[in-house]
Short mmCIF file of C-alpha atoms in Angstrom, two decimals:
data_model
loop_
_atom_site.label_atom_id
_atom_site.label_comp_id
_atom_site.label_asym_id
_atom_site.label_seq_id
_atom_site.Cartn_x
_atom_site.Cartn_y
_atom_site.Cartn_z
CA UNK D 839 56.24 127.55 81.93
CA UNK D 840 57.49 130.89 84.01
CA UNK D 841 57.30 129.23 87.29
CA UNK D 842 59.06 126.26 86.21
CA UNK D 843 61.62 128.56 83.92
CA UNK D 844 62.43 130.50 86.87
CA UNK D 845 62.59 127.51 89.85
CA UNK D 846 65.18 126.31 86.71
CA UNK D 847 67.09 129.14 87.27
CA UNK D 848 67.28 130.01 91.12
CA UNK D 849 68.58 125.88 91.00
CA UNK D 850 71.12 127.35 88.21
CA UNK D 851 72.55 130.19 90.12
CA UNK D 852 72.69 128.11 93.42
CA UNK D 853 74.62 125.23 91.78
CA UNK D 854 77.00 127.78 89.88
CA UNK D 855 77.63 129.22 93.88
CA UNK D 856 78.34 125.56 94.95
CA UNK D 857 80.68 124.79 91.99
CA UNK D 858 82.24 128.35 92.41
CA UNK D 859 83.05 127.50 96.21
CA UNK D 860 84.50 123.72 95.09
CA UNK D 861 86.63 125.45 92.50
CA UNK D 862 88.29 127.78 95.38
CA UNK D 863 88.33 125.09 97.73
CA UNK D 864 90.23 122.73 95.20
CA UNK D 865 92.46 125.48 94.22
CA UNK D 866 93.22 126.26 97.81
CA UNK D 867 93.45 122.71 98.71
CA UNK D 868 96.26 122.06 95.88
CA UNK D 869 98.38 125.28 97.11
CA UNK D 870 98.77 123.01 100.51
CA UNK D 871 98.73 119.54 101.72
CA UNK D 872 96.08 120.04 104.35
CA UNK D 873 92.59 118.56 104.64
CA UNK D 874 91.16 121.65 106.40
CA UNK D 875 88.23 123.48 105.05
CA UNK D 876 89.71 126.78 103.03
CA UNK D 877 87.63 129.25 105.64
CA UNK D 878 89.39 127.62 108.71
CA UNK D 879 92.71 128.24 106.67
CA UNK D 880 91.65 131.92 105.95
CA UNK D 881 90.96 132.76 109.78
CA UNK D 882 94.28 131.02 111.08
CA UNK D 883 95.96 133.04 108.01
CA UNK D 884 94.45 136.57 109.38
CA UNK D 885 95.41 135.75 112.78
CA UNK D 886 98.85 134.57 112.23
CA UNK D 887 99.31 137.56 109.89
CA UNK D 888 98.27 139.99 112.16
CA UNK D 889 100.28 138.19 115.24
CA UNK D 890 103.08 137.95 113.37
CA UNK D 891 103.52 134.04 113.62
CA UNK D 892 103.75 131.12 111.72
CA UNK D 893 101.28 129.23 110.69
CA UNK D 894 103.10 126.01 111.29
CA UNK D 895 103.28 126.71 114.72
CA UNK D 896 99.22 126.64 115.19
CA UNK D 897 98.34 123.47 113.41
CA UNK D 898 94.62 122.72 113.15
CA UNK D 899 94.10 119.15 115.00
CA UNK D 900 92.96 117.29 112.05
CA UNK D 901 96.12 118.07 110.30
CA UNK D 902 98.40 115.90 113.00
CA UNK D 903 96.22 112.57 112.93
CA UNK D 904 95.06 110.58 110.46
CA UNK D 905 93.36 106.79 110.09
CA UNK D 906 95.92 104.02 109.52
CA UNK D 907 96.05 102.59 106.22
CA UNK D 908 95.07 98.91 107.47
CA UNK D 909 92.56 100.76 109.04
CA UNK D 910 90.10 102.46 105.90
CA UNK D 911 87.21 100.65 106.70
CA UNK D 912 86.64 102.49 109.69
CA UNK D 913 87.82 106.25 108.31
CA UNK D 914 84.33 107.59 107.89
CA UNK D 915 83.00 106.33 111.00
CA UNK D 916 86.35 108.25 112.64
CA UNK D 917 85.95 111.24 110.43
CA UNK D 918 81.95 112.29 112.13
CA UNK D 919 83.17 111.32 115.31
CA UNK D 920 86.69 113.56 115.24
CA UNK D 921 85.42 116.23 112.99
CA UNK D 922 84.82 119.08 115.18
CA UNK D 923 88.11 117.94 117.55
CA UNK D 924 90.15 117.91 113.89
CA UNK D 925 89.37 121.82 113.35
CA UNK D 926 90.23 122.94 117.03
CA UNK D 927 93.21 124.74 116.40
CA UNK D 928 96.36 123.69 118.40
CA UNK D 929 97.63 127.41 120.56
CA UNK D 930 101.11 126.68 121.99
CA UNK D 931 101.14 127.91 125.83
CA UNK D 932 103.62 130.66 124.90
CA UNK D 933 101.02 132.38 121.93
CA UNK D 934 97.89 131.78 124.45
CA UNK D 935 97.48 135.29 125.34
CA UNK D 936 98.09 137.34 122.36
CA UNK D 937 95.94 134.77 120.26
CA UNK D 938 93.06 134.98 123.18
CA UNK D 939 92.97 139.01 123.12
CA UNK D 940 93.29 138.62 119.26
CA UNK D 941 89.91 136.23 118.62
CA UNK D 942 88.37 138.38 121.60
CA UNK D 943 88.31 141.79 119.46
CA UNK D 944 88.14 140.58 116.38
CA UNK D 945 84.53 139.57 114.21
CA UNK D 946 85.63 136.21 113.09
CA UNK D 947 82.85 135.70 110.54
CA UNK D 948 82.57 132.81 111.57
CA UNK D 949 82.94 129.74 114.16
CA UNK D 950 86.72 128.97 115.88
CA UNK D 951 87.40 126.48 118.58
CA UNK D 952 91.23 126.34 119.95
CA UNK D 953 93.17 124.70 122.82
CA UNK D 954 95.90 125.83 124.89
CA UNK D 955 97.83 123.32 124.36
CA UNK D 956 100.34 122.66 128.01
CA UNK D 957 102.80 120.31 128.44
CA UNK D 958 101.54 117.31 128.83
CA UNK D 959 100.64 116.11 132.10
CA UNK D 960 97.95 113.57 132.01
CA UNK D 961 99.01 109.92 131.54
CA UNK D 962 97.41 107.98 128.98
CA UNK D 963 94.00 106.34 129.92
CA UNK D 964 94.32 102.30 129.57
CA UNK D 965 92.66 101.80 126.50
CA UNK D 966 89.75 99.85 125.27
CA UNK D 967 91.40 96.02 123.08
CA UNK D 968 88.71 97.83 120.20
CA UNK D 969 89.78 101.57 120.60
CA UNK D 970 88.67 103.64 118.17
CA UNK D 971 92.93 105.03 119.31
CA UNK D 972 93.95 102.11 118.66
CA UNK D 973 93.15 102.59 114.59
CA UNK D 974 94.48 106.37 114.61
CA UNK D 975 98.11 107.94 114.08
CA UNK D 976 99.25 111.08 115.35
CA UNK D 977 101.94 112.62 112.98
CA UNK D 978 105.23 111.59 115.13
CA UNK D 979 107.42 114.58 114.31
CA UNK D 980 105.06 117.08 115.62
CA UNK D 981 105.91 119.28 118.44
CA UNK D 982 102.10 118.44 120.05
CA UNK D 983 102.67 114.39 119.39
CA UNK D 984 102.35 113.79 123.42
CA UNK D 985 99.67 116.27 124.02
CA UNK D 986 97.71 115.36 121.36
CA UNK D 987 97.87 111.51 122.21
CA UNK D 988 97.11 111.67 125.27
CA UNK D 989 94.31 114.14 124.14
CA UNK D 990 92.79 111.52 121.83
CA UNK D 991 93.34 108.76 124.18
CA UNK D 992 90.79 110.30 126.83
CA UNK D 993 88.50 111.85 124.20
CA UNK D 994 87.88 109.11 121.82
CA UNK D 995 88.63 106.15 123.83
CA UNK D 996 85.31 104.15 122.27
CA UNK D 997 84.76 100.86 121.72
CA UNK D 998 84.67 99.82 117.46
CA UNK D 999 82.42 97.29 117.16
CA UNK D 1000 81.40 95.09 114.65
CA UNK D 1001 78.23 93.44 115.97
CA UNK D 1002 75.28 94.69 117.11
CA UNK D 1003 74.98 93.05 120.42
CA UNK D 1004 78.90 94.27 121.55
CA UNK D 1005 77.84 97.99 120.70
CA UNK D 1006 74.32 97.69 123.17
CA UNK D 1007 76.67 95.65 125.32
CA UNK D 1008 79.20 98.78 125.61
CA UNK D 1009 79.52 101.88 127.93
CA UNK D 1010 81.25 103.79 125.06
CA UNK D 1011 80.98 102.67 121.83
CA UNK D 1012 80.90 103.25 117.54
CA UNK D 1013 79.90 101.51 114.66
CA UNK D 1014 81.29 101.81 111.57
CA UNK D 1015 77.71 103.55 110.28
CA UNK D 1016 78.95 106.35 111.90
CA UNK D 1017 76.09 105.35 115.24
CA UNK D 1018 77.83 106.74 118.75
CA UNK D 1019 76.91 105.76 121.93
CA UNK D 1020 78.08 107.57 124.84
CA UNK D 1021 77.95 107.29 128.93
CA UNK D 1022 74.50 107.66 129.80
CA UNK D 1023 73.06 105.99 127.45
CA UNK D 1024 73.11 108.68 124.99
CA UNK D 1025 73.15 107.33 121.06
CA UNK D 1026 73.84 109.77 118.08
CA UNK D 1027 73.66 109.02 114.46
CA UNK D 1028 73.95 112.18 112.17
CA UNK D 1029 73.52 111.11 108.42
CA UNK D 1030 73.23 114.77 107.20
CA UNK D 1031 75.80 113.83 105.03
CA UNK D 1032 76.97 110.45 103.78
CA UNK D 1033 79.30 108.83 105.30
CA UNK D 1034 81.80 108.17 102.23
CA UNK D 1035 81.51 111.64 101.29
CA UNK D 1036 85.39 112.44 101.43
CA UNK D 1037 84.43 115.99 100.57
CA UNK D 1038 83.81 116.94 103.89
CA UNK D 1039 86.99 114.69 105.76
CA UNK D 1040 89.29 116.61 107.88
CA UNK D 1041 91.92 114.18 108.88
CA UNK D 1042 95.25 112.75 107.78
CA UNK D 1043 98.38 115.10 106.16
CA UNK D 1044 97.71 114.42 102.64
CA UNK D 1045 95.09 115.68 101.03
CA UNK D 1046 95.04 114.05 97.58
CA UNK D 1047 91.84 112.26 98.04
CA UNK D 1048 89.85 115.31 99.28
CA UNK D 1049 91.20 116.63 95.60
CA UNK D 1050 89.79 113.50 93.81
CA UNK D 1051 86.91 113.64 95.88
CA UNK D 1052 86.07 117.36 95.18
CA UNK D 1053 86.82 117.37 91.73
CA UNK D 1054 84.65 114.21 91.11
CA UNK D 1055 81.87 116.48 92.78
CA UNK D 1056 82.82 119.12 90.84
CA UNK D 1057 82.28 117.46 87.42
CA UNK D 1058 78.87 115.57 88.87
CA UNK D 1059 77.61 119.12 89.90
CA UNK D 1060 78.87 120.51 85.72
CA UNK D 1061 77.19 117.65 84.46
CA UNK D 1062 74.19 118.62 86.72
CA UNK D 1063 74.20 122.35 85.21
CA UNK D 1064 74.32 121.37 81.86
CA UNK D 1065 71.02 119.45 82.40
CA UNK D 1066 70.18 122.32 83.90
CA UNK D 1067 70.91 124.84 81.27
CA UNK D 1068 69.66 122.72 78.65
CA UNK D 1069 66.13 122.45 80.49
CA UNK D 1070 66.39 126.05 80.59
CA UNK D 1071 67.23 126.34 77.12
CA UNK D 1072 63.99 124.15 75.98
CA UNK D 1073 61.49 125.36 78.50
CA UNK D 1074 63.27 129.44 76.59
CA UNK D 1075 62.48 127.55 73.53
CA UNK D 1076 59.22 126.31 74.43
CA UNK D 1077 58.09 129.52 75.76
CA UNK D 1078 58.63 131.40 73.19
CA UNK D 1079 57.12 129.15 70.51
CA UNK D 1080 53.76 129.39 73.01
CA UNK D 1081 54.60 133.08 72.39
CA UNK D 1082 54.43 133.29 68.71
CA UNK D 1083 51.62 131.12 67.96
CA UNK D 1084 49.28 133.56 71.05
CA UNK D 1085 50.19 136.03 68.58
CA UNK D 1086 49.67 134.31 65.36
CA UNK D 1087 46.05 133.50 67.24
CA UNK D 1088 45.54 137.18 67.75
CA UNK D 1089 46.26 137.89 64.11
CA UNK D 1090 44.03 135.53 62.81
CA UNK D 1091 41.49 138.11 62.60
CA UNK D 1092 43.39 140.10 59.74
CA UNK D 1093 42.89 137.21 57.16
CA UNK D 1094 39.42 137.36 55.20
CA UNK D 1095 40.32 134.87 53.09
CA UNK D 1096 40.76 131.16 53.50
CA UNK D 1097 43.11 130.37 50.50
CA UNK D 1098 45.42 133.35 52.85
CA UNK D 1099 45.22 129.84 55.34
CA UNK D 1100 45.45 126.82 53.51
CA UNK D 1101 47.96 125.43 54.53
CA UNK D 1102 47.46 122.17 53.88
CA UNK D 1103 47.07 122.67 50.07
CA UNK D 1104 50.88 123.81 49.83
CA UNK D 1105 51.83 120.93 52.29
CA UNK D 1106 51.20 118.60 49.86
CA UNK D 1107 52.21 120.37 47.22
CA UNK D 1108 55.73 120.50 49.40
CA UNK D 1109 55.19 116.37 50.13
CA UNK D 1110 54.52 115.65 46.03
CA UNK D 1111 57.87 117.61 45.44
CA UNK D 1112 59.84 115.41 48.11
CA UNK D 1113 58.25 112.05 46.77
CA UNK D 1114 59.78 113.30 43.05
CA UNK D 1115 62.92 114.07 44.83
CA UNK D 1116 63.49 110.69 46.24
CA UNK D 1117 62.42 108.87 43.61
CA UNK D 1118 65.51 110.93 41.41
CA UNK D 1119 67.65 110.46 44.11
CA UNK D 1120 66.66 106.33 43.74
CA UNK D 1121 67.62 106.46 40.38
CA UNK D 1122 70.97 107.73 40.99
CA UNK D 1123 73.56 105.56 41.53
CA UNK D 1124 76.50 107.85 42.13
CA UNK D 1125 74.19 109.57 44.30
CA UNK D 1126 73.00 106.74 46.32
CA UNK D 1127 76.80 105.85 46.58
CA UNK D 1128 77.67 109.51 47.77
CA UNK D 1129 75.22 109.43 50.38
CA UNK D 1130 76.45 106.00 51.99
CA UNK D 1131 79.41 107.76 51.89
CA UNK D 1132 78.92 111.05 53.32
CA UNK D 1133 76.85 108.88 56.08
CA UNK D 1134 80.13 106.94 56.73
CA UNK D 1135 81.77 109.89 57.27
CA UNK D 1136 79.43 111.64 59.31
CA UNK D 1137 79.88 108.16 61.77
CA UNK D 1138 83.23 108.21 61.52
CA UNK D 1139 83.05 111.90 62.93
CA UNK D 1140 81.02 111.58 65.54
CA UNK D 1141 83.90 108.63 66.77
CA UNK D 1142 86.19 110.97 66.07
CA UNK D 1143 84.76 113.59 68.36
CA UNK D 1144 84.07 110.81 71.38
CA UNK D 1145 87.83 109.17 71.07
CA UNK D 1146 88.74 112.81 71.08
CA UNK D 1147 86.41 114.16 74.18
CA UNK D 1148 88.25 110.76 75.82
CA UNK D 1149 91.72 112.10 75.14
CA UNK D 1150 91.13 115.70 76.31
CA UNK D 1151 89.86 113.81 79.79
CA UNK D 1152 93.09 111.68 79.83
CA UNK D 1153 95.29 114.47 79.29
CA UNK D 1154 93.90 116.78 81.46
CA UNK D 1155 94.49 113.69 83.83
CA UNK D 1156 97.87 113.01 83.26
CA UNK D 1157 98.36 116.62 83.41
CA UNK D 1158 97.34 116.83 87.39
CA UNK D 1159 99.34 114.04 88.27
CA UNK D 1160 102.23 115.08 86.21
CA UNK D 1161 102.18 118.65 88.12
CA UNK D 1162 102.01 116.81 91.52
CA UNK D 1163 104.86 114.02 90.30
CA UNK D 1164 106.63 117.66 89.17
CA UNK D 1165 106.07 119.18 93.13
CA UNK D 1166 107.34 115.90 94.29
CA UNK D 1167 110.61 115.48 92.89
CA UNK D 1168 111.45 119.25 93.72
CA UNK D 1169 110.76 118.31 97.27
CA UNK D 1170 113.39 115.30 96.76
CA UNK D 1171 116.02 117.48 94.72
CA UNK D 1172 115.95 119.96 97.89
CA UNK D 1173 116.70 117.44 99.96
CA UNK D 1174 119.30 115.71 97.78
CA UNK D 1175 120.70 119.13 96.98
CA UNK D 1176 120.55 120.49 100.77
CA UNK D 1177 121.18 118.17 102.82
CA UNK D 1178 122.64 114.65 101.25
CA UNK D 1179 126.19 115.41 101.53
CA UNK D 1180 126.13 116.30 105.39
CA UNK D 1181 124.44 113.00 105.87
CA UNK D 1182 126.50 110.71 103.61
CA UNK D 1183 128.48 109.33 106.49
CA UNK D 1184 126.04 107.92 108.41
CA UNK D 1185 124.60 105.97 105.34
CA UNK D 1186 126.28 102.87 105.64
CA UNK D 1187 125.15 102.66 109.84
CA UNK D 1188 121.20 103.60 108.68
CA UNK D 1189 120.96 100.92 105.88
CA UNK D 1190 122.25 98.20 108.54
CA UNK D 1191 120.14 99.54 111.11
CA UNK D 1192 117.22 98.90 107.60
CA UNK D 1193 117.82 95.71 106.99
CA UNK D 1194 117.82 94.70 110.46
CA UNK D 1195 115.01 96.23 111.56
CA UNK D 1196 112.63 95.91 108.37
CA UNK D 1197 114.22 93.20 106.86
CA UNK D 1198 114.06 91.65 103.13
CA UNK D 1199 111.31 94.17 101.93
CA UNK D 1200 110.36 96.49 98.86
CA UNK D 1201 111.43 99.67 98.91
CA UNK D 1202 108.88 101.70 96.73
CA UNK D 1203 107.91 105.65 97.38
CA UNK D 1204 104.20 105.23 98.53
CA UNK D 1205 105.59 102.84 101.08
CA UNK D 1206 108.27 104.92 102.32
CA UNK D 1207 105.93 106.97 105.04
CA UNK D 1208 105.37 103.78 106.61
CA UNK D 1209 108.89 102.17 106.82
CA UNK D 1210 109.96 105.32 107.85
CA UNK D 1211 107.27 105.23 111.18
CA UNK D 1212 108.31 101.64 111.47
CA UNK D 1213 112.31 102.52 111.66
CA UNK D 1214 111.50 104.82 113.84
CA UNK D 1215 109.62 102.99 116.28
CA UNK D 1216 112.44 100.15 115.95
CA UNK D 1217 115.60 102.75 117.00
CA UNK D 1218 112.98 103.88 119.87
CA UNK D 1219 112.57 100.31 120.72
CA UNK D 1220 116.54 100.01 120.75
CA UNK D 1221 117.02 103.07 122.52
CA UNK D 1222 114.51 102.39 125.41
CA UNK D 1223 116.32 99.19 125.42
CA UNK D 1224 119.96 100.85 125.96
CA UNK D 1225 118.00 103.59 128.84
CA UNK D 1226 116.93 100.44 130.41
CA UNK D 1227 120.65 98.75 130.14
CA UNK D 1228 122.13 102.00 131.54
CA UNK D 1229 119.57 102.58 134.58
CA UNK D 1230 120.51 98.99 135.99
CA UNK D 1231 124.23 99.79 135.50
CA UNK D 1232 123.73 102.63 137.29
CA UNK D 1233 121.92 100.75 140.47
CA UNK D 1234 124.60 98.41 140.61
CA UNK D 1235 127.11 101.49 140.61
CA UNK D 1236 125.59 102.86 143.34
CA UNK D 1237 124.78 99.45 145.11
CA UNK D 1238 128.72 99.08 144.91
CA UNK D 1239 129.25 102.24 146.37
CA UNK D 1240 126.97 102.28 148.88
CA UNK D 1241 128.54 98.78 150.34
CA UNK D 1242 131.92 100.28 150.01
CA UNK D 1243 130.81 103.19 152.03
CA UNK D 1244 129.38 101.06 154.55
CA UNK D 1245 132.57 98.94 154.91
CA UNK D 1246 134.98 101.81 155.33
CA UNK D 1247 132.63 105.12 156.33
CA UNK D 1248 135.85 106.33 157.91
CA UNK D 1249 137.31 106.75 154.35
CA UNK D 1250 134.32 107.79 152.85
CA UNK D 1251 132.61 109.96 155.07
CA UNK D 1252 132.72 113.12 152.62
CA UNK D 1253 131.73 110.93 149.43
CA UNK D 1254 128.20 110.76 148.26
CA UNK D 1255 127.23 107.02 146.81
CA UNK D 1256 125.76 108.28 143.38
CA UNK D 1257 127.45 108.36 139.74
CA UNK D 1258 128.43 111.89 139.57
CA UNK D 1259 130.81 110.94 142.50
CA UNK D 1260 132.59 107.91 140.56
CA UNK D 1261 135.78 110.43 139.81
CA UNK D 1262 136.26 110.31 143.99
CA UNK D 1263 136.01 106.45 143.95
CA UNK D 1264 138.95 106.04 141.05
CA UNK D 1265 140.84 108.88 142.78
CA UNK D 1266 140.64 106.04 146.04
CA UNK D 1267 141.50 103.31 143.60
CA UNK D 1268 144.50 104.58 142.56
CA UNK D 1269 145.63 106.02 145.92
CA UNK D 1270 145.24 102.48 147.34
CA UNK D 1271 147.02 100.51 143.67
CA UNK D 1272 149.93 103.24 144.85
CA UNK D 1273 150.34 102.37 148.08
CA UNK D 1274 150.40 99.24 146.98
CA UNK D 1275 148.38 97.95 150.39
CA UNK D 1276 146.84 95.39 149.56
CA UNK D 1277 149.85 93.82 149.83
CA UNK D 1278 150.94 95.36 152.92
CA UNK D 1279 147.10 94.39 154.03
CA UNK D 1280 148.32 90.45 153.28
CA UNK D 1281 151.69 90.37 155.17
CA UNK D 1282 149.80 92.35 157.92
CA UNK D 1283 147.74 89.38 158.27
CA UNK D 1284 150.24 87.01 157.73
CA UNK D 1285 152.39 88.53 161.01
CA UNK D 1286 149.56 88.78 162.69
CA UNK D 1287 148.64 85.34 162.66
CA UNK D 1288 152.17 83.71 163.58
CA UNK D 1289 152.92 86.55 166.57
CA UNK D 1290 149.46 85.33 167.82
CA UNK D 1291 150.43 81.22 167.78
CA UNK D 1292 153.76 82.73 169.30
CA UNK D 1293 152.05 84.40 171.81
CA UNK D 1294 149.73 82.22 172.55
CA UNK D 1295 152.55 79.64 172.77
CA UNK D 1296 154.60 81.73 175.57
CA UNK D 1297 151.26 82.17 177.20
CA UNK D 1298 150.44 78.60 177.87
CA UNK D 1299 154.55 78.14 179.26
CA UNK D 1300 154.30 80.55 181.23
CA UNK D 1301 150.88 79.14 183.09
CA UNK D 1302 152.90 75.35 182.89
CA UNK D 1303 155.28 76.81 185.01
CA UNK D 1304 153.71 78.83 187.59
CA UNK D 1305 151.38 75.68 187.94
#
C-alpha cells in the first residue's frame, strides 16, 4: 500500500506541474492573439527588451501563416510539417547584427532558431497542382508577406495526396496522417503526439482554438487529479485502517477474558434492537409518510446540486466569451472613434467597389477577414489591370515618338523618345499650330505642283522649237 500510495503521489505532483504550466500558458495565450508557445514569447520579450525594439517588428513565422478555412482537413498534417519553420523568428536585415551579438552572449535557456530576413530576391518556385502552398495563407499586411511566400513556396512545396499510390508515386509528398516523404526517398511519420492535438499548433493569427483546446486539456487533466486524489485518499484510508487493526492484533494479548471479546454477543444484541426499531417505524404512519418525504427531498437536492454544477459551467462559459465579445467591440469603438470620420468620404466609392467585386452576399463579422482578403485581391486585380493599361500607353507614346524622330531628326535631334520628354513634343505642337504651317505646308505643295506642269510645259516648247 506505500509503494502504490507513493507512485499515487509522484503522478499527483507531476500532473499538478502539467496543469500549473497549461494555466500560465492559457493565461499568457489570452493576454495576446498568438499561437506561439509562452517560452518562445518570453525569449523574444527579453531580447526585444533589452534591444530596445518592438516586438511586432520580429514576428515568430507561425504567427504570419495560417491554413485556409476550406482547407481544415489538412491543418494537422500542415501543423508537424511547418512546426519548427512557424517558431523561427523573423530578424529584419536592419536588427541582424545587434540581435546576432545579443543571442551570442546571452544563455537562452533554451532552443531559438531565426532568419535574416532580406529583401526578397528569389522568384517563386512553380508549384506542385496539390501544393501543400497552395492550402496556406500568409497574413497579407505583413511587412515579410513576399519573403515569407516565397520562403514557403521553396520549403514546403509537397505534394497533398489523398491516395496511397500518388504519395509512393511522388518525389515530394504528405498525407494528411501527418506521413512525409522527401527527395531521396526519405519517409517520416512522428506520432509522438496526436495529430488533432491543437494544444501543440503554432499557426494562424488567432488563437481561440489553442484556448478551447488547452482549457479542454486542462479540465481532462482536473478531472484526472481528482481520481487521483481520491485514490490517494482511499489507499490514506486504507492504510491506516491496516494500521489500527496491526495494533489492535498486538493488543490482543492484554485481554484474559473472552466475554472482554465477544463481540458477536452485543452484535446481535445491536441487530434485535434495529429489528424492534423497524418494526415501530412500520407501524407509524406519519413516520412512514415523513420518510418518503424527507427521501423526496433528499432527490430533489441532489437535482438541485447537478442543474446547479450545470449552471456554474454555463456561466463560467458565457463569462469567457462575454470578456472576448467585451475586447472585441473596444477594438471596433477605437476604430470607429479614431479613425471613421477621416474615412467617411471615401465610403460611398468602397461600398461600390463591394458590391461589384463580392457581389449579393452576407455581411456577418466572422466572415469579414475573408471578404476583406477577397476585396483586396479584387482592387489588386484592378490595379494590375490599370499598370498593364498604362505600360501599353506608354509603348505607343514612345512608338509615336520614336517615328516622329525618325521623320524629322533634324528637329529632334536634342529630344529623347521616352515619356518624361512629352513636355518637348507639346512645346513642338504648339510652335507648329502657331505657325500655322501646315497650311503653309499645303499651298507649298499646291505651287509646287502647277510651277512644275508650267515648267515642264515651257520645257517641251522650247525643245518643239529648236527641233
Amino acid at each position: 500500500m506505500q509503494n502504490e500510495l507513493t507512485e499515487f503521489k509522484v503522478a499527483f505532483a507531476q500532473g499538478r506541474q502539467e496543469h500549473e504550466a497549461l494555466v500560465e500558458e492559457i493565461h499568457s495565450l489570452k493576454a495576446r492573439r498568438s499561437n506561439i508557445e509562452a517560452h518562445q514569447i518570453a525569449m523574444r520579450a527579453a531580447l526585444c527588451e533589452a534591444l530596445h525594439l518592438r516586438e511586432a517588428d520580429m514576428p515568430f513565422a507561425g504567427e504570419l501563416i495560417q491554413v485556409r478555412e476550406d482547407e481544415r482537413d489538412w491543418e494537422g498534417a500542415a501543423e508537424r510539417l511547418l512546426r519548427n519553420f512557424g517558431l523561427s523568428l523573423l530578424v529584419p536585415d536592419d536588427h541582424y547584427a545587434k540581435v546576432s551579438d545579443w543571442v551570442d552572449r546571452t544563455q537562452l535557456k533554451g532552443r531559438l532558431v531565426y532568419f535574416r530576413v532580406r529583401p526578397a530576391r528569389r522568384d517563386a518556385p512553380t508549384l506542385h497542382p496539390d501544393s501543400l502552398v497552395h492550402k496556406l495563407t500568409v497574413k497579407p499586411d505583413s511587412p515579410f508577406y513576399a519573403w515569407l511566400e516565397r520562403e514557403v513556396a521553396h520549403r514546403f512545396d509537397v505534394a497533398c495526396c489523398s491516395s496511397g499510390e500518388q504519395f509512393r508515386r511522388e518525389t515530394r509528398a504528405i498525407t494528411r496522417a501527418g506521413q512525409v516523404k522527401a527527395p531521396g526517398e526519405r519517409h517520416e511519420k512522428d506520432d509522438r503526439h496526436r495529430l488533432d492535438d491543437r494544444s501543440r499548433y503554432v499557426l494562424g493569427w488567432s488563437n481561440e482554438a489553442k484556448i478551447a483546446a488547452l482549457q479542454a486539456k486542462a479540465r481532462t487533466l482536473e478531472s484526472r487529479l481528482g481520481e487521483i486524489g481520491g485514490r490517494i485518499a482511499a489507499l490514506q484510508k486504507e492504510q491506516q485502517s491496516a494500521r489500527e487493526r496491526v495494533q489492535a492484533l498486538s493488543r490482543l494479548e492484554e485481554y484474559r477474558d473472552f466475554a472482554d471479546l465477544d463481540w458477536k454477543s452485543a452484535a446481535a444484541e445491536i441487530e434485535r434492537l434495529q429489528d424492534e426499531k423497524r418494526a415501530l417505524e412500520a407501524a407509524s404512519d406519519v413516520l412512514q409518510m415523513l420518510a418518503e418525504r424527507l427521501k423526496a427531498l433528499e432527490s430533489d437536492w441532489v437535482a438541485t446540486a447537478r442543474t446547479l454544477k450545470e449552471r456554474e459551467r454555463e456561466q463560467a462559459q458565457a463569462a469567457l466569451k462575454k470578456e472576448q465579445a467585451q475586447a472585441l467591440l473596444e477594438q471596433a469603438r477605437a476604430v470607429l472613434r479614431d479613425g471613421l470620420a477621416a474615412h467617411a468620404a471615401h465610403f460611398e466609392t468602397i461600398e461600390w467597389a463591394r458590391l461589384e467585386a463580392l457581389g449579393e452576399h452576407q455581411l456577418s463579422v466572422e466572415s469579414c477577414d475573408n471578404r476583406e482578403q477577397d476585396m483586396r485581391k479584387w482592387l489588386q486585380d484592378r490595379i494590375d489591370a490599370e499598370d498593364k493599361k498604362l505600360a501599353r500607353l506608354r509603348e505607343k507614346i514612345v512608338k509615336a515618338m520614336a517615328e516622329y524622330k525618325d521623320a524629322f531628326k533634324l528637329d529632334t535631334q536634342e529630344v529623347d523618345a521616352s515619356v518624361e520628354a512629352a513636355f518637348e513634343y507639346r512645346a513642338m505642337l504648339e510652335r507648329l499650330n502657331a505657325d500655322d504651317l501646315p497650311r503653309f505646308e499645303a499651298r507649298f505643295k499646291e505651287l509646287l505642283n502647277e510651277n512644275t506642269i508650267r515648267e515642264v510645259a515651257n520645257f517641251q516648247s522650247q525643245l518643239a522649237r529648236e527641233r
